[in-house]
Structures are given as C-alpha cells and as structure tokens.
mmCIF file of C-alpha atoms in Angstrom:
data_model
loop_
_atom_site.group_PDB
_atom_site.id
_atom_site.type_symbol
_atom_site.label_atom_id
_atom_site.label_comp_id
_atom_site.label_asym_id
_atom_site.label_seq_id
_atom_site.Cartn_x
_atom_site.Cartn_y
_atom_site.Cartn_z
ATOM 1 C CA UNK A 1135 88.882 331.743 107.216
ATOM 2 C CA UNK A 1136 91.203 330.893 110.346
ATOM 3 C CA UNK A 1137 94.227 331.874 109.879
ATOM 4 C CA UNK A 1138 95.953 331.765 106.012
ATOM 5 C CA UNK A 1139 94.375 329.496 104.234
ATOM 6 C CA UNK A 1140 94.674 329.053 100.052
ATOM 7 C CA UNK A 1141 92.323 326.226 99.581
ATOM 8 C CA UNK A 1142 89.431 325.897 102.097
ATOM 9 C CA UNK A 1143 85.573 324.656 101.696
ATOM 10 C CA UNK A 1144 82.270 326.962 101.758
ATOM 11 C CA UNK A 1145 80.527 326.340 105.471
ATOM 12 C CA UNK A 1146 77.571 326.423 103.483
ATOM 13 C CA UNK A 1147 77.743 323.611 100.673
ATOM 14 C CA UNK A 1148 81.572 322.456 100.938
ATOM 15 C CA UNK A 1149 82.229 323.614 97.325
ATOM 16 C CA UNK A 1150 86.047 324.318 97.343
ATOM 17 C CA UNK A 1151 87.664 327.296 97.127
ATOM 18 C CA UNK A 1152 90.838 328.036 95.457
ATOM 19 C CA UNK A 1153 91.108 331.260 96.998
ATOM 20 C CA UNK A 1154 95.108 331.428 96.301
ATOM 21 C CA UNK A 1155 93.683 332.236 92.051
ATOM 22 C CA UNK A 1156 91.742 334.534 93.591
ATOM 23 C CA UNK A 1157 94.494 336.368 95.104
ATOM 24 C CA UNK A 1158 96.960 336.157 91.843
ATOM 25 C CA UNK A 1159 93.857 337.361 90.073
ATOM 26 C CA UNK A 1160 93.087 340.340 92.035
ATOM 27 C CA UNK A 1161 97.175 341.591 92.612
ATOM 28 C CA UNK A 1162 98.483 344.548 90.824
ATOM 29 C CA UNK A 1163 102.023 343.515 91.230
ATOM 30 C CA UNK A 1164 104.536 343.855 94.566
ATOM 31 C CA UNK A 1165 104.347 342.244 97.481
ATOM 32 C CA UNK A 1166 100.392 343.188 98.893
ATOM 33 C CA UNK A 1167 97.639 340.972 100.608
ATOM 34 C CA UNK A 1168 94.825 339.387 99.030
ATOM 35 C CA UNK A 1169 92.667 341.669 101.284
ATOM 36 C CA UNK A 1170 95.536 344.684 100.935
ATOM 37 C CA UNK A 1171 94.588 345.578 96.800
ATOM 38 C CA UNK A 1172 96.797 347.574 95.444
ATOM 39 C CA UNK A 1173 99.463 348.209 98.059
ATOM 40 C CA UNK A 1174 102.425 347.227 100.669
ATOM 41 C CA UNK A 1175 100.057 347.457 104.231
ATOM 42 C CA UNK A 1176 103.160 346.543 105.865
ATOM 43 C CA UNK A 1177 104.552 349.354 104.942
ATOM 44 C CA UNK A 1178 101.701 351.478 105.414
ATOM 45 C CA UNK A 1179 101.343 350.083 109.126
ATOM 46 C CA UNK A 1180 105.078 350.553 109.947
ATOM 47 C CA UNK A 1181 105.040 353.677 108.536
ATOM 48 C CA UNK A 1182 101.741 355.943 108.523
ATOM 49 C CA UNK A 1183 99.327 354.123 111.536
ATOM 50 C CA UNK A 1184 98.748 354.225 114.710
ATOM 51 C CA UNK A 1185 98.139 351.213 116.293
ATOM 52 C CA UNK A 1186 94.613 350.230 116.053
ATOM 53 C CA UNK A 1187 94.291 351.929 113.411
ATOM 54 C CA UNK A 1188 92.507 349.952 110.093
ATOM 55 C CA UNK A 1189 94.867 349.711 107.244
ATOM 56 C CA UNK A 1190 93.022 351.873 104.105
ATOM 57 C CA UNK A 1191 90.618 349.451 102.114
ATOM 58 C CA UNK A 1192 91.959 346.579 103.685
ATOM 59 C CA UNK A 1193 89.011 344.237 102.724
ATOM 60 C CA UNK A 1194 88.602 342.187 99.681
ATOM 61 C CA UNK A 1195 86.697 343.687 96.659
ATOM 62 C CA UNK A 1196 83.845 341.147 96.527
ATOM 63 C CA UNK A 1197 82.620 341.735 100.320
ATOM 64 C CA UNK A 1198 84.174 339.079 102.315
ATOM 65 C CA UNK A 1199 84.250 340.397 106.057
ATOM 66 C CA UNK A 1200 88.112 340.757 106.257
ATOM 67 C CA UNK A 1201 89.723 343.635 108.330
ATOM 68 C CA UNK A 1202 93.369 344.359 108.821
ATOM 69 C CA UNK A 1203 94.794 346.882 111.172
ATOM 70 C CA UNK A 1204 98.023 347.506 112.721
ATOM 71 C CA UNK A 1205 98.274 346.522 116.585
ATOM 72 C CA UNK A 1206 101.271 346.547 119.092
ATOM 73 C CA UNK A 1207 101.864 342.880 119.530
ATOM 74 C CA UNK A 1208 99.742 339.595 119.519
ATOM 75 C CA UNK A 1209 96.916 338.329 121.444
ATOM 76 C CA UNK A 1210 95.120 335.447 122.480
ATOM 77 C CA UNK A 1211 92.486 334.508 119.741
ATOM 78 C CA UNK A 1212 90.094 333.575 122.713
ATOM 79 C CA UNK A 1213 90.405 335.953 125.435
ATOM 80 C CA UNK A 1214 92.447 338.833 123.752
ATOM 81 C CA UNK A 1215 94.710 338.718 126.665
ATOM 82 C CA UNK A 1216 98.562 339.728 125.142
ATOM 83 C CA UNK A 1217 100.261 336.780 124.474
ATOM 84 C CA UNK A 1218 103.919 337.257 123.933
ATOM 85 C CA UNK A 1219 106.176 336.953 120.506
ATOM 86 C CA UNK A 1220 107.172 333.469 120.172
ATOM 87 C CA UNK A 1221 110.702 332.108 120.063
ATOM 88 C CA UNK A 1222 111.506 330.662 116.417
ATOM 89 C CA UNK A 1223 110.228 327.273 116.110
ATOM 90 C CA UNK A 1224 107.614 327.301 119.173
ATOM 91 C CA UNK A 1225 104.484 325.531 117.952
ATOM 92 C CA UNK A 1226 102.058 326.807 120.766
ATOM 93 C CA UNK A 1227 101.618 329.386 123.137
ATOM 94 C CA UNK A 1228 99.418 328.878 126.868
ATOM 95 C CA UNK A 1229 97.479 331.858 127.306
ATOM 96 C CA UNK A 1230 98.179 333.357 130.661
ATOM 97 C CA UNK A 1231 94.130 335.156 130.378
ATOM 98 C CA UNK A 1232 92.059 331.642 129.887
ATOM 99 C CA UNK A 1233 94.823 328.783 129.490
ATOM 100 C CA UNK A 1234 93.947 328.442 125.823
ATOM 101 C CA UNK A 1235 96.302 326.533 123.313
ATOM 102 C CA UNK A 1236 97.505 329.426 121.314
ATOM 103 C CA UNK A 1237 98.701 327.826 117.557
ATOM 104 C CA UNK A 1238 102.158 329.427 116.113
ATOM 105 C CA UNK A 1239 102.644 328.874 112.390
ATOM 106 C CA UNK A 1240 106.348 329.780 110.994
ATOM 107 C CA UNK A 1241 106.775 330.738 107.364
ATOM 108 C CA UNK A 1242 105.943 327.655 104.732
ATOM 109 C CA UNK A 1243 104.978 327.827 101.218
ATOM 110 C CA UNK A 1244 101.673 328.491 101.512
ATOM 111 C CA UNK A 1245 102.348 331.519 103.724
ATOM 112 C CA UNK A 1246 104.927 333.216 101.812
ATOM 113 C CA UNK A 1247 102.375 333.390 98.760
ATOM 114 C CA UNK A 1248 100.833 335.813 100.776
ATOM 115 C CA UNK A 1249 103.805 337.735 102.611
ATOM 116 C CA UNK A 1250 107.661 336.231 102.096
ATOM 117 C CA UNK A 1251 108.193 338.702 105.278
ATOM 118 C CA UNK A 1252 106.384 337.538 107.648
ATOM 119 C CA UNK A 1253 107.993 335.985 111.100
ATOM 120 C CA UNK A 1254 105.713 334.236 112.564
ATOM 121 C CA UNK A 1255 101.369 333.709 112.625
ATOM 122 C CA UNK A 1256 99.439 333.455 116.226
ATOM 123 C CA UNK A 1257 96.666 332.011 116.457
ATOM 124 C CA UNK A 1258 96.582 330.487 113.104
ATOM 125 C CA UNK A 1259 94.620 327.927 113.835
ATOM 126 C CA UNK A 1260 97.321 325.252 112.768
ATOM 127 C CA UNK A 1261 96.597 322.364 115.564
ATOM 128 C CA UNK A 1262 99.665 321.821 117.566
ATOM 129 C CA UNK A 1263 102.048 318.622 116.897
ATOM 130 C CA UNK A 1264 102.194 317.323 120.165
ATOM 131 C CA UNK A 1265 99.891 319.239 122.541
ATOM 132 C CA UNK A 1266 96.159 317.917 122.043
ATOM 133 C CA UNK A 1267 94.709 315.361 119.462
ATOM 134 C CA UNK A 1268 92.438 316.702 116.961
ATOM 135 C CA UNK A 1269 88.731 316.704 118.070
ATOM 136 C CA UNK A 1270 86.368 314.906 116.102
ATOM 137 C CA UNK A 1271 83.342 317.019 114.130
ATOM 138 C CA UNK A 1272 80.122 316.181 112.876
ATOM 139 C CA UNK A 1273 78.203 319.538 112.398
ATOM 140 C CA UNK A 1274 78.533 321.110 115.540
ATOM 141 C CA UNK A 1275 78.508 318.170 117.610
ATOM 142 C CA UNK A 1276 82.189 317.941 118.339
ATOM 143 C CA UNK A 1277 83.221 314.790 120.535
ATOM 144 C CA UNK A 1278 86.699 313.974 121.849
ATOM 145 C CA UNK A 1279 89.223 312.040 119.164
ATOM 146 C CA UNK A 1280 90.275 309.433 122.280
ATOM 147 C CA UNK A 1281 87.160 308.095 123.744
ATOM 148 C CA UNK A 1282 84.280 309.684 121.727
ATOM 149 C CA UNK A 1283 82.884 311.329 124.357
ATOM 150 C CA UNK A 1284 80.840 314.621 123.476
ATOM 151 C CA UNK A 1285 83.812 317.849 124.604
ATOM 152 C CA UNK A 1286 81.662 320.017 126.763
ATOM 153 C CA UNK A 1287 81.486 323.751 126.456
ATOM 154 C CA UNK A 1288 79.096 326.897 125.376
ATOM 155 C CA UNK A 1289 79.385 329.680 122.328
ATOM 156 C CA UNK A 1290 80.968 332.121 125.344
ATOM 157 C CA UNK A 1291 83.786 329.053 125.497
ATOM 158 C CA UNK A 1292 86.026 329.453 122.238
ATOM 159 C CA UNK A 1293 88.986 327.628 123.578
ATOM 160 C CA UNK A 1294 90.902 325.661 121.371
ATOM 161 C CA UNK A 1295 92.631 322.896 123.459
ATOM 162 C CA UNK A 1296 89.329 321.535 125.399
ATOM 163 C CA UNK A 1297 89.943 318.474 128.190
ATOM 164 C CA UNK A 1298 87.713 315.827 128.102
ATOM 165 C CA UNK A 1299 84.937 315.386 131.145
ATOM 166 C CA UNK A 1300 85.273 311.354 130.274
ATOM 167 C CA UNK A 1301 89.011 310.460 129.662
ATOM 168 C CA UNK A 1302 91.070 314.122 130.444
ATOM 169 C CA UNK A 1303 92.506 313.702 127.053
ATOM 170 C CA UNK A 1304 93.624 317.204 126.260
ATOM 171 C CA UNK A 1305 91.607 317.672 122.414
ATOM 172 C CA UNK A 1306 92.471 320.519 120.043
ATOM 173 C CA UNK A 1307 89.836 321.896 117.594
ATOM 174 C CA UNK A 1308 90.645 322.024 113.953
ATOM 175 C CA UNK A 1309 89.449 324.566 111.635
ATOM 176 C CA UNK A 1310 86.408 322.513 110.951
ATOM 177 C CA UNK A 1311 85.494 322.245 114.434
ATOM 178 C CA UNK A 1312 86.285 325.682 115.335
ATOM 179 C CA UNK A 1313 83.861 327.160 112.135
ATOM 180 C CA UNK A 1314 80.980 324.735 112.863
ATOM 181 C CA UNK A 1315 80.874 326.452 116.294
ATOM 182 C CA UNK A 1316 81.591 329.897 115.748
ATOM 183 C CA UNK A 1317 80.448 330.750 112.177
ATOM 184 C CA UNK A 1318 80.644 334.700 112.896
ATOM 185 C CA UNK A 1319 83.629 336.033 110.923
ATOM 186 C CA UNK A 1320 84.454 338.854 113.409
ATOM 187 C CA UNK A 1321 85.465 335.385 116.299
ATOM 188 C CA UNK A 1322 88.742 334.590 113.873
ATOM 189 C CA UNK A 1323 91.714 336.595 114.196
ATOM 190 C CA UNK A 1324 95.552 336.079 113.697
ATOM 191 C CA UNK A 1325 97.773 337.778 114.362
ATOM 192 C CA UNK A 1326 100.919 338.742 111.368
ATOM 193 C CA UNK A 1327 104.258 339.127 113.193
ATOM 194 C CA UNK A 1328 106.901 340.898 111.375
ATOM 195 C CA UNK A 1329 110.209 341.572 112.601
ATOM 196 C CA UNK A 1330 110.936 344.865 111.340
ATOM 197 C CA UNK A 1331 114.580 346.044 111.505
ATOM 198 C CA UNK A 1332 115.805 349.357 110.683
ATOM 199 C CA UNK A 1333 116.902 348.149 106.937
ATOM 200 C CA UNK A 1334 113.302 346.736 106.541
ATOM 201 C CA UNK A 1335 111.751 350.081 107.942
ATOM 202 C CA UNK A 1336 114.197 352.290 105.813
ATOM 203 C CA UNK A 1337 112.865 350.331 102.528
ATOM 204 C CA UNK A 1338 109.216 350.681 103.543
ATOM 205 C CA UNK A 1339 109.297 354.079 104.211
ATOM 206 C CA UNK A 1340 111.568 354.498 100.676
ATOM 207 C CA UNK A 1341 108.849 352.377 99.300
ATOM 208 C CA UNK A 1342 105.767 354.805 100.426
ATOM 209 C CA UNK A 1343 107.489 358.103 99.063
ATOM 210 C CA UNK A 1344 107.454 356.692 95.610
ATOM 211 C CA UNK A 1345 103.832 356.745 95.068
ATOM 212 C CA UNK A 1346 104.214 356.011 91.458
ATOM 213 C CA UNK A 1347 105.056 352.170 92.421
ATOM 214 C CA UNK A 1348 103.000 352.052 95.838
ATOM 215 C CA UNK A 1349 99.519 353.331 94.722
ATOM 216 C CA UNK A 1350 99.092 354.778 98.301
ATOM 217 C CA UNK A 1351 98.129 357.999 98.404
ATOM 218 C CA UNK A 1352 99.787 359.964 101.040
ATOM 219 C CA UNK A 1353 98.739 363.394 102.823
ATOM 220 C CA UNK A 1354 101.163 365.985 102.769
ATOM 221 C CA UNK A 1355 101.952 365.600 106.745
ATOM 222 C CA UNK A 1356 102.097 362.250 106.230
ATOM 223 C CA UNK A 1357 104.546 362.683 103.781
ATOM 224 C CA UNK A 1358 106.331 364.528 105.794
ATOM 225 C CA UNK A 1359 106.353 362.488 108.703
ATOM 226 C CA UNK A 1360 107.709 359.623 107.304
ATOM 227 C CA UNK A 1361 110.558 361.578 105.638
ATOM 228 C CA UNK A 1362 111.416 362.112 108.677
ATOM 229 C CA UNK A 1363 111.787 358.718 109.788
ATOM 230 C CA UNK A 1364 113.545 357.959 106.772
ATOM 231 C CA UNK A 1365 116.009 360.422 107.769
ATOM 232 C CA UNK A 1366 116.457 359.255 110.872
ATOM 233 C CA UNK A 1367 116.992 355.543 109.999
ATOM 234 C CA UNK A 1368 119.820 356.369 107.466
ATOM 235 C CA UNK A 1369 121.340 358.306 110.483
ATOM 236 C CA UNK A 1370 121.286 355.433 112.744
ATOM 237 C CA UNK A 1371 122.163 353.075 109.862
ATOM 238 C CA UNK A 1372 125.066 355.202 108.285
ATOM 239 C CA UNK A 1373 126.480 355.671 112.072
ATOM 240 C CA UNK A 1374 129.335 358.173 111.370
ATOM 241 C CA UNK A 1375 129.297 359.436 107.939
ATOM 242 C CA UNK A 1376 133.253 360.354 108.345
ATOM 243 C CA UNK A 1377 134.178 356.985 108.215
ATOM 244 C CA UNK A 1378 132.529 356.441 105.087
ATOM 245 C CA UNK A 1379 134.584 355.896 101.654
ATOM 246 C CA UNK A 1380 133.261 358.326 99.052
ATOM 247 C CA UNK A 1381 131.273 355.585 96.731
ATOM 248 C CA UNK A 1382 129.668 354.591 100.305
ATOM 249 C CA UNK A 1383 128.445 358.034 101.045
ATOM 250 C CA UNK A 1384 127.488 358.469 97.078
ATOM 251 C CA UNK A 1385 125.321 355.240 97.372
ATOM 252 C CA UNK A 1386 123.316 356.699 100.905
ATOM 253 C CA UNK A 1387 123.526 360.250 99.635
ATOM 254 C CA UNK A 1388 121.208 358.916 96.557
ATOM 255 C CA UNK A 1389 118.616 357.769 99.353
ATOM 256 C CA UNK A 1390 118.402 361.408 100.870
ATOM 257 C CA UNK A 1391 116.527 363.947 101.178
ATOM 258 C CA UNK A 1392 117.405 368.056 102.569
ATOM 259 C CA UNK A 1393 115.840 366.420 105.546
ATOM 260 C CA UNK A 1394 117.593 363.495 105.960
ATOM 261 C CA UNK A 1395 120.712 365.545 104.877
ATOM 262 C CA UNK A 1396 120.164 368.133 107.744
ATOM 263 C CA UNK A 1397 120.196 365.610 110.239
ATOM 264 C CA UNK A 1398 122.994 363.835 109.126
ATOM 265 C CA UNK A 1399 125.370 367.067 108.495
ATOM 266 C CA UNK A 1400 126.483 367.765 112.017
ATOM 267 C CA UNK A 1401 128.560 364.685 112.145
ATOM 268 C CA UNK A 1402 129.022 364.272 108.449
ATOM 269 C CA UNK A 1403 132.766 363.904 107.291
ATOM 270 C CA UNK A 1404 134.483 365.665 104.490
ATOM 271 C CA UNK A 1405 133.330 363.864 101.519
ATOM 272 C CA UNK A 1406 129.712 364.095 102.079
ATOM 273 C CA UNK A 1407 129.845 368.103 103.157
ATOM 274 C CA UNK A 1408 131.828 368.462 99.957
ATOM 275 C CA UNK A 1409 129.016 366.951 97.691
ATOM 276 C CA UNK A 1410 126.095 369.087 99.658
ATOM 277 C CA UNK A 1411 127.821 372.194 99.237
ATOM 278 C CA UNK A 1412 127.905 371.598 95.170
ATOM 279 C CA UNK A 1413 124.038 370.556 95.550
ATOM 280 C CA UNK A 1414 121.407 372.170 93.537
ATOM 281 C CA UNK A 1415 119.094 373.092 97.138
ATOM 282 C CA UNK A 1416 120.052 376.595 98.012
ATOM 283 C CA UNK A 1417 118.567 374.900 101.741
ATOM 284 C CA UNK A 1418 121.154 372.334 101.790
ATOM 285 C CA UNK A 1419 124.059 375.108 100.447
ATOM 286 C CA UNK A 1420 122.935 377.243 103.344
ATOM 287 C CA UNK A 1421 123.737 374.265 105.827
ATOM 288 C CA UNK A 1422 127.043 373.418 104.593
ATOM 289 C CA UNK A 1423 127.965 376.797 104.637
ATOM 290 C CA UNK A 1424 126.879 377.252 108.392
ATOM 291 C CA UNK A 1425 128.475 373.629 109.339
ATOM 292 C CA UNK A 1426 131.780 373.939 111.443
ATOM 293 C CA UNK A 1427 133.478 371.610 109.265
ATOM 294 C CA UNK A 1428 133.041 372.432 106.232
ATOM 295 C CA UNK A 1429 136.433 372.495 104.265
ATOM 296 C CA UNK A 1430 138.331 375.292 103.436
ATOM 297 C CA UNK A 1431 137.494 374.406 98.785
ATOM 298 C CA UNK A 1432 134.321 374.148 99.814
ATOM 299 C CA UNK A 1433 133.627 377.206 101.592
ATOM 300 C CA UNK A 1434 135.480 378.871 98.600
ATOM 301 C CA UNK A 1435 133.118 377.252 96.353
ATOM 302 C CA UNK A 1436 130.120 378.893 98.224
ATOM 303 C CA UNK A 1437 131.942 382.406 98.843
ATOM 304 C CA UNK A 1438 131.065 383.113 94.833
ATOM 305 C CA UNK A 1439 127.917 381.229 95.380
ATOM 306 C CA UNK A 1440 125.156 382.684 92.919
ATOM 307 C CA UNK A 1441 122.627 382.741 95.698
ATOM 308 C CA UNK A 1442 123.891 386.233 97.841
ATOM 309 C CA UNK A 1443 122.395 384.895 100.985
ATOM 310 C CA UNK A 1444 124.686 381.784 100.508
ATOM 311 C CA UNK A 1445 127.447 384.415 99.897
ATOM 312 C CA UNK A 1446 127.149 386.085 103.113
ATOM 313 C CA UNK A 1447 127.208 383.368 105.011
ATOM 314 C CA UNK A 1448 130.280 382.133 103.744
ATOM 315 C CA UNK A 1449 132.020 386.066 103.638
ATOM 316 C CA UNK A 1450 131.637 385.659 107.828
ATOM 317 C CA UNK A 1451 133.474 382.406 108.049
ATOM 318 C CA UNK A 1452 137.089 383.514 109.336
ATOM 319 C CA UNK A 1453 138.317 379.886 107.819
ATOM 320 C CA UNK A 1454 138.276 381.784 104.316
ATOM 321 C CA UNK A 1455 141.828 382.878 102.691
ATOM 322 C CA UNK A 1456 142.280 386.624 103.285
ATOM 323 C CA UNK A 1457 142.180 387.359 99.386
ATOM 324 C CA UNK A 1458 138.351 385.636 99.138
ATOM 325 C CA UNK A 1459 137.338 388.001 102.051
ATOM 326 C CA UNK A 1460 138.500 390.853 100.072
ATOM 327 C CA UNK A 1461 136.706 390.325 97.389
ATOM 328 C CA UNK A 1462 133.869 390.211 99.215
ATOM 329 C CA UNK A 1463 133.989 393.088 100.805
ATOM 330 C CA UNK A 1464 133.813 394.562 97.166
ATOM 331 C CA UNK A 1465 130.629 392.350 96.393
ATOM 332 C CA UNK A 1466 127.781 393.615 94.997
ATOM 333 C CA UNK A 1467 125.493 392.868 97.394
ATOM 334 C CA UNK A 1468 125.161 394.821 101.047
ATOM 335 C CA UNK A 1469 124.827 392.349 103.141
ATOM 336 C CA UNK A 1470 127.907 390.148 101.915
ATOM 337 C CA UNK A 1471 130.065 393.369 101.874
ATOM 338 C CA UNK A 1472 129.001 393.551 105.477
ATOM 339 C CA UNK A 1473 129.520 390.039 106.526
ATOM 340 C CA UNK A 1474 132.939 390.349 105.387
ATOM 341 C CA UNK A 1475 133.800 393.257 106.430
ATOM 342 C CA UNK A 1476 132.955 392.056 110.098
ATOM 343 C CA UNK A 1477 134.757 389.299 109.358
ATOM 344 C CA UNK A 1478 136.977 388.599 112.481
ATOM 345 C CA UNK A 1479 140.316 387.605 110.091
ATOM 346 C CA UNK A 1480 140.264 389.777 107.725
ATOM 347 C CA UNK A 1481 143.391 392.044 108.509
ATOM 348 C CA UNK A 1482 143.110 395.320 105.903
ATOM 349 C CA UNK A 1483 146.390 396.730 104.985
ATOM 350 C CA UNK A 1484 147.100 400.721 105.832
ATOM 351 C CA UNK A 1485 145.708 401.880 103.191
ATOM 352 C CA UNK A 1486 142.250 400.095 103.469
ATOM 353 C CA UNK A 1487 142.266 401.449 106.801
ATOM 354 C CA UNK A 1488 142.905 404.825 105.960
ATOM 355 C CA UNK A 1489 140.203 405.173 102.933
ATOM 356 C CA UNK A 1490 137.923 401.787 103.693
#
C-alpha cells in the first residue's frame, strides 16, 4: 500500500481488495488502526515511546509487512531527508535532500475511517493537483503522460515528480507506477501527522491508565511515568487552581491522582485544599496539612485526624486556635503531645506552667 488506501488491487492478479471490511472486521471498538489491533497507538506513541521506537504488535494479524513506530517529525519518502510539517491546505512539499515532489493529503473520508485525528499525511502518495501530470504505466515501463516518451531513471531513483529527457514536462508517478517499480513493501512510507495539544495529550494519557477500555498492557514504570505527565498537563491546563469555582475544581479534581494532586497543591486555592484534606489518602492528608495555606477548618479537621502522624503535623501549625493546641498536648499519642507542646503559639496559662 502507499499511503491509506481502502480499496486497492493485488500487484499480483489485480483482484480487488476491499481492505476498509477488513479493517471493520478486525476492530475491537475505539478509535485503533487496521494494523494497531486492539488499541489507541496514538496514544501509546504520545505517551509510552521513544521515538523510533515500534508501536507493540503494530502489524496486521494475517502477515502483511506493515510497521508503525513513533518518529519526531516527517521525512522525505525518497531520500529520508526531514521534510518540514506542512501548512493546512499545502498539496506538496520539495524535498530540500533530492528535490522530490513530496504528496500532502489533508483529512477526507476515506482517511478519517482510519484516524478522525489525524492532521495531515506526507508522502501519501496522492499525485499533486497542479505540480506534474500523471505518468503513464504499462508494467514497469512507465513513459511520460505529454509526449510518450519512456521517463528515464534506475531502482536507486524513487523520485516521484520525474522530468522528461524529450519534452521537460515535469511527470508525477501514481500509485500504479510507483508499485510496478518498487514492489518491496519496506520502499513505502507515510508519514501520520497529529497535532497533539495538551487537551489531546491529557485524554491519551487518561485513556492508557484505564486499561480496562485500552487493552494495553502497561509496566508498572510506565504507569508511573505517564501519571506523571498526566499530572503535569492538568497543572498547565488548570493554570491557577485559586481562581477556580468549586464545581470547576470538583470536575479536574475527578481526573487526579495523589500525584497530580501533589503537584498541583502548592498553588492550589481554598476550595481544592479543603476537599484534599477530607480525602481518604492519608498521603494527600499529610500534604494539606504541611501546605502553607491550608485554612484555618481545615487544619482543625486534620488536628483530630484518626491517622496520629496526620495529627502531629497539624498540632505544630501555630495557625491552630489555642484551645485545639491544648487538647493536643493531652493527646494520646507522644509525638502529637510533643508537636504541640513546641508549638510556637501556644501561650499556657500560670498554672500549666507551674505543673506542665
């Protein structure tokens, strides 16, 4: 195949393929590739590879020799020189490696059957509109579509836009042209652009933590890892949490994790540090208590905290009322007695200072 094709013919006896059924026969649901199975491999390369690195099983079932990996931008189909991202609506690139026609394909139909997402294809094969007339083929005797004339070149040449020797007519070779020549599957690559914002990137790495619906097994540093990122995209998304209304920081508090939480609590406003100090993680209760801001109810709430460690963090906070440090100077456990009774405004009246 060059490029995304749903109907094409076999190079062998030109029986047609529908090889869209194919793909609607072989999904399991979601947006995934014909040659992706079972999963989102955009949201396995955004989040989990490297690039260069192969997406896992990315190769149809019955054998065809299809390969997808992640990579760090376009290149030429020819020459593999890097080829930059088009501007919408471009329908050609000139290779700055081998002065190759590079096709550009935007989003139609037939594309978004495979990926609604995608941006843009290089090196799709697509012939351009106005750049080169289509090249005549008859087997692999390909002759210009002016004059006729045989289009010169070898199997090291796989140019696409090819001048003719007789007329300089600038010729393009179709897909048929193109195959006839170079029949090795490993010669045809395009090149998937996505433009992946932080939104998009937040949902695919939301999408790969719920393995249930993703059928992608992740490791547990992978896992890790992109929690991580997670977190940081709802940071950069949310911006400053105190400016958010409560239902706002309800609806992105529902997205995070004690990671994403952590990250977010040195700047988070009152609302949010309210909710996180009633949370069920004795991590996340720890961090509220510690935080700066947390308000004055709230650090009550946490002074008769069942978790003692909680508690004695809270009994060295001077922001508590004097009558909360007092009682837990009483409390049962050492170490909160001792936090409060260090505490720095906690003022004990003559008689506590007389007997302690």
């Amino acid at each position: 195949m060059v490029g995304i094709r749903n109907r094409l013919s076999c190079r062998g006896c030109a029986a047609a393929i529908d090889f869209e059924a194919k793909v609607k026969d072989s999904r399991d649901g979601g947006v995934t590739y014909p040659f992706g199975g079972y999963y989102d491999v955009l949201a396995e390369a955004s989040t989990v590879l490297a690039d260069g690195e192969k997406c896992q099983d990315a190769s149809d079932s019955s054998g065809s020799p299809t390969a997808l990996k992640r990579v760090g931008g376009p290149a030429c189909p020819t020459c593999s020189a890097g080829v930059d991202v088009p501007v919408r609506g471009a329908e050609s690139l000139s290779c700055r490696g081998c002065g190759d026609v590079v096709g550009v394909r935007w989003p139609d139909d037939e594309t978004r059957t495979w990926d609604p997402r995608i941006y843009c294809i290089v090196g799709d094969g697509l012939a351009p509109k106005q750049a080169a007339r289509e090249a005549r083929t008859q087997g692999t005797l390909i002759s210009c579509g002016q004059c006729g004339a045989p289009l010169t070149g070898d199997q090291t040449d796989r140019r696409r836009a090819r001048t003719c020797a007789h007329c300089s007519a600038v010729n393009y070779l179709g897909d048929a042209a193109i195959l006839a020549l170079f029949p090795q599957p490993e010669w045809h690559r395009s090149y998937l652009v996505y433009d992946v914002d932080d939104k998009l990137h937040l949902a695919l790495c939301q999408r790969m933590l719920r393995e249930e619906e993703n059928h992608y097994f992740l490791e547990d540093d992978q896992v890790a890892a992109v929690q991580r990122t997670r977190a940081k995209l709802l940071s950069t998304i949310i911006g400053d949490p105190a400016s958010l209304s409560e239902a706002a920081a309800k609806q992105y508090d529902d997205e995070l994790d004690d990671t994403g939480r952590d990250l977010l609590l040195d700047k988070a406003g009152a609302s949010l540090v309210k909710r996180w100090a009633r949370s069920k993680s004795d991590t996340l209760r720890k961090q509220v208590a510690r935080h700066q801001a947390c308000p004055a109810d709230a650090l009550v709430g946490l002074a008769a905290d069942p978790n003692s460690e909680i508690r004695a963090i809270a009994a060295a906070r001077p922001e508590l009322p004097p009558e909360v440090i007092a009682k837990l100077r009483k409390d049962s456990d050492e170490d909160v007695a001792k936090a409060a009774k260090s505490n720095l405004s906690y003022k004990p009246g003559f008689f506590e200072k007389l007997f302690g």
